[in-house]
Coordinates of C-alpha atoms in Angstrom, one line a residue:
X1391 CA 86.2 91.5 97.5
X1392 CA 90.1 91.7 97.8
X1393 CA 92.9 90.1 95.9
X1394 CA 96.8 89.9 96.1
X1395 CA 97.7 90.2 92.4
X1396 CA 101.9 89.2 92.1
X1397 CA 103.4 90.4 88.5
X1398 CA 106.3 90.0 87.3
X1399 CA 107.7 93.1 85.2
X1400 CA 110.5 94.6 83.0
X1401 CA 112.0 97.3 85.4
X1402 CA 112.0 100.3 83.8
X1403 CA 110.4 103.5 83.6
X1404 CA 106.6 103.4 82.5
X1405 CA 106.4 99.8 83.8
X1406 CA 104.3 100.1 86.7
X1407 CA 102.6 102.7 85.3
X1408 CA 101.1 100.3 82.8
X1409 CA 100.4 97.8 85.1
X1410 CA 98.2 100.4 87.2
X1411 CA 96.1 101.7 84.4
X1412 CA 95.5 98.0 83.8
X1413 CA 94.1 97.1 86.9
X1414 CA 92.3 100.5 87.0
X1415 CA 90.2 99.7 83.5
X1416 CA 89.9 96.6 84.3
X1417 CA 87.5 98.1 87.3
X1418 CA 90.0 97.3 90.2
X1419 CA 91.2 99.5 93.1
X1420 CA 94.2 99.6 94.3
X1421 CA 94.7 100.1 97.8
X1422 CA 98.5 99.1 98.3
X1423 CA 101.8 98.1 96.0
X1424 CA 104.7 96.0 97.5
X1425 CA 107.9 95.7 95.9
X1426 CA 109.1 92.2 96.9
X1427 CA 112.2 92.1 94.6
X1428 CA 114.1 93.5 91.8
X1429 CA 116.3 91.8 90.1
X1430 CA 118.2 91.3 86.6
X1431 CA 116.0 93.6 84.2
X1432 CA 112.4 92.3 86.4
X1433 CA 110.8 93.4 89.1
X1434 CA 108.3 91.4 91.2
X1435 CA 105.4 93.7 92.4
X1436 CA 102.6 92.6 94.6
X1437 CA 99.3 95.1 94.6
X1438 CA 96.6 94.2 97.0
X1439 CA 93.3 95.3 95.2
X1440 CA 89.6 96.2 95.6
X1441 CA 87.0 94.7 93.2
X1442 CA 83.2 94.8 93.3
X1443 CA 82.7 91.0 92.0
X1444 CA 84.8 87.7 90.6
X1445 CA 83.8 89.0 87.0
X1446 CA 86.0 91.9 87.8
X1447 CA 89.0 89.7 88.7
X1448 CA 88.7 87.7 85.2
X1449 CA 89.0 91.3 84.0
X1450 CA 92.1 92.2 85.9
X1451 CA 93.6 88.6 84.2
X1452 CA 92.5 89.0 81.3
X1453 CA 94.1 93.1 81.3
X1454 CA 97.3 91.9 83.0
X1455 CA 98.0 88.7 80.3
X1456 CA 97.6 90.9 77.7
X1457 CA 100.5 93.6 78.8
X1458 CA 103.3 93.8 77.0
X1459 CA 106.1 92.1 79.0
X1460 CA 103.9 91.3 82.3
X1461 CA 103.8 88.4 83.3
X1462 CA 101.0 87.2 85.8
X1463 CA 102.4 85.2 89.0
X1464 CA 99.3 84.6 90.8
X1465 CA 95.8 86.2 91.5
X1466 CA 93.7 85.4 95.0
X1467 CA 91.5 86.2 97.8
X1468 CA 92.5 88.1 100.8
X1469 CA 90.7 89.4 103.9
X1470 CA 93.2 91.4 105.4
X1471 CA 93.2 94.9 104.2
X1472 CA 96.5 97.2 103.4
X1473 CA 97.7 99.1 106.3
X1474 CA 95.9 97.6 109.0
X1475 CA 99.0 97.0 111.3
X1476 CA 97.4 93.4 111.9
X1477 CA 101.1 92.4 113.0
X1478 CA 100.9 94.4 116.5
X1479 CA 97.3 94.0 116.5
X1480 CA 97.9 90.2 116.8
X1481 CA 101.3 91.0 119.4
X1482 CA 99.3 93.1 121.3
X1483 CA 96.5 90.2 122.2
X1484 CA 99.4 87.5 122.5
X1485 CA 100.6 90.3 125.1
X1486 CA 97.1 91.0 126.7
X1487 CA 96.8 87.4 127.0
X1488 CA 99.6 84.9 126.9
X1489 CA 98.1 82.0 127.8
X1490 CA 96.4 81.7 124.3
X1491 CA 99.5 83.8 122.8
X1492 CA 99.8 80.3 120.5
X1493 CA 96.2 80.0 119.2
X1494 CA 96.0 83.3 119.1
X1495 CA 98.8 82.5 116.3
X1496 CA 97.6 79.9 114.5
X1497 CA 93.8 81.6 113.9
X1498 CA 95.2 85.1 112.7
X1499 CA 98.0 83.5 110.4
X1500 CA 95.8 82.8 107.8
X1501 CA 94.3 85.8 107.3
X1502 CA 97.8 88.1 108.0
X1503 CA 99.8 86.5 105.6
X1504 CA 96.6 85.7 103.3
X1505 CA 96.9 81.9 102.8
X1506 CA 94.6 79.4 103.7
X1507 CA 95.1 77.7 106.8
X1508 CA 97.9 77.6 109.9
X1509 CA 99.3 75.0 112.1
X1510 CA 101.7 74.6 115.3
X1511 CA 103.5 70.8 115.0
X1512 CA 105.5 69.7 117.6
X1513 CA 109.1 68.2 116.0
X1514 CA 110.5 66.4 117.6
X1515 CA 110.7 63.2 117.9
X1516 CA 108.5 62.8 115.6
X1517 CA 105.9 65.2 114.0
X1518 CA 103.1 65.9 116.1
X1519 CA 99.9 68.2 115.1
X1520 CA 99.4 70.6 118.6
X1521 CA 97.0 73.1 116.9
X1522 CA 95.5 74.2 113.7
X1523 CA 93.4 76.9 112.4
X1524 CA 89.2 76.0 111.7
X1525 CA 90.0 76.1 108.4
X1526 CA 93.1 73.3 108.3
X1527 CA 92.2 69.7 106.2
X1528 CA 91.4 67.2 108.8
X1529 CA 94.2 64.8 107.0
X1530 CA 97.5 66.6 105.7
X1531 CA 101.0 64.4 105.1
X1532 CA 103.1 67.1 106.1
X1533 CA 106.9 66.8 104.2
X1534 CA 109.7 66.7 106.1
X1535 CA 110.7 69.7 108.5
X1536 CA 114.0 68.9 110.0
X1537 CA 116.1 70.0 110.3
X1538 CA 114.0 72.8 111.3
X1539 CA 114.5 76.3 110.1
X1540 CA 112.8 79.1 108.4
X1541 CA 112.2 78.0 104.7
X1542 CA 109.6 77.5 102.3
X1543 CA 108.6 74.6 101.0
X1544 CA 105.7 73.0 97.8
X1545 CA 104.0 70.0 98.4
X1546 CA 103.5 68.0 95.3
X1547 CA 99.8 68.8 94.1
X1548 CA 99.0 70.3 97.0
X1549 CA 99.8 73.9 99.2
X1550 CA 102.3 76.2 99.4
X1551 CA 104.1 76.3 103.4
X1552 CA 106.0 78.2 105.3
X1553 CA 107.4 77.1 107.9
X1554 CA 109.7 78.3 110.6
X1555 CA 110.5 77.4 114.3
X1556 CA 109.5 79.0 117.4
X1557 CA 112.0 80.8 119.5
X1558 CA 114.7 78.3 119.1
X1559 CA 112.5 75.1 120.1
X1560 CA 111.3 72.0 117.8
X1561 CA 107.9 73.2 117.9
X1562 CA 107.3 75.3 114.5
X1563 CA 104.2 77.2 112.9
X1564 CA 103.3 76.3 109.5
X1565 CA 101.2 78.2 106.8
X1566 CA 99.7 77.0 103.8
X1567 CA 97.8 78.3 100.8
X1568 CA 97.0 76.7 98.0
X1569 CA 96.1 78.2 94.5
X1570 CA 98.5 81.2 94.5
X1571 CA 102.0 81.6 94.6
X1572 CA 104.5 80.2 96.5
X1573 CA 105.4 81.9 100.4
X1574 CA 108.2 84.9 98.8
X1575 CA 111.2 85.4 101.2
X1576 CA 110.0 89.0 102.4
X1577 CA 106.5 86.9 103.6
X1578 CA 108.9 84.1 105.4
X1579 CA 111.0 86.7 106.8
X1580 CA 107.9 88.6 108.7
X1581 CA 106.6 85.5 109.6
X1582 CA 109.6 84.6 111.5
X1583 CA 109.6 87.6 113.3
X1584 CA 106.2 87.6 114.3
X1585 CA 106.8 84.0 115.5
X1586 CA 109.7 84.9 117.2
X1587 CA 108.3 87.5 119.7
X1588 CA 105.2 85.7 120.0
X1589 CA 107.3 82.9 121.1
X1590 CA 109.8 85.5 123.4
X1591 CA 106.2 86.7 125.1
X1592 CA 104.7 83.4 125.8
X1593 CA 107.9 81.9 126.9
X1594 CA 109.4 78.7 126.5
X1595 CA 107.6 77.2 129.3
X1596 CA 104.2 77.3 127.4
X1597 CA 105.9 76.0 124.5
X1598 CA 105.5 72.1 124.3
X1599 CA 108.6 69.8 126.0

């Protein structure tokens, strides 16, 4: 099984340090550390880990609660392992095959930016569901997207999105996971890209009018 586990903690020397001999007694693997931010004191570390079962992931909770000055932002399930370069994997099949370069999108969002479901909505002028991934809710009120932009956004008792536009058109791809932490900039930044040349391959002709 592997899990994103986001902390939050002091930044200084010995810090990390702790927070890896944590995870490792707790019976976790680590097989990749992302520094999303550091700022005023903190730091806000993501580690993408390897565990044999769920009873090892109450473990890693349990270890990381207890830690002095850690603070625990989210714990959940991924598929995608560390490393894979899954990004150009997915560009190079958009570019193989253009045609389904937008549902190519949509089914490997999920997994790539580990959240739970993906969606292409038309805009304007009105909000229109073109595509979703197999694992989308059949009914979802979607918030308000315009005007459209790359942003993040919390629906109240329900997902996390991100949401950002498609090579300078109305239409937009959405992720949502819910359960874990809220989309951080560096995830809405990537997504962007990736959107963008997906878009820039396909062209704006196979985008919807």
């Amino acid at each position: 099984m592997l899990l994103r586990v986001r902390v939050s903690l002091p930044d200084r020397p010995g810090a990390l340090g702790a927070v890896t001999r944590t995870l490792g007694a707790a019976g976790a693997d680590i097989l990749q550390v992302t520094v999303l931010e550091s700022v005023v004191g903190r730091a806000l570390d993501e580690f993408t880990v390897s565990v044999a079962n769920p009873a090892v992931r109450e473990r890693v909770a349990a270890g990381l609660e207890a830690a002095p000055g850690v603070r625990v932002e989210g714990i959940w399930e991924t598929v995608e392992p560390p490393g894979a370069l899954s990004d150009l994997g997915v560009l190079s099949q958009v570019a193989a095959n253009p045609g389904r370069g937008l549902a190519t999108l949509v089914d490997a969002a999920p997994a790539l930016f580990s959240a739970g479901w993906a969606a292409l909505v038309e805009t304007d002028p009105s909000l229109t569901v073109i595509r979703t991934s197999w694992q989308a809710p059949e009914k979802f009120t979607y918030p308000e997207l315009t005007p459209l932009r790359p942003r993040t956004l919390s629906v109240p008792d329900g997902p996390h999105l991100a949401v950002t536009p498609l090579d300078g058109t109305t239409t937009a791809l959405v992720i949502a996971r819910q359960d874990a932490p809220a989309f951080h900039d560096v995830e809405l930044t990537r997504l962007t890209v990736l959107a963008d040349i997906v878009g820039a391959i396909v062209g704006k002709e196979a985008l919807p009018a």
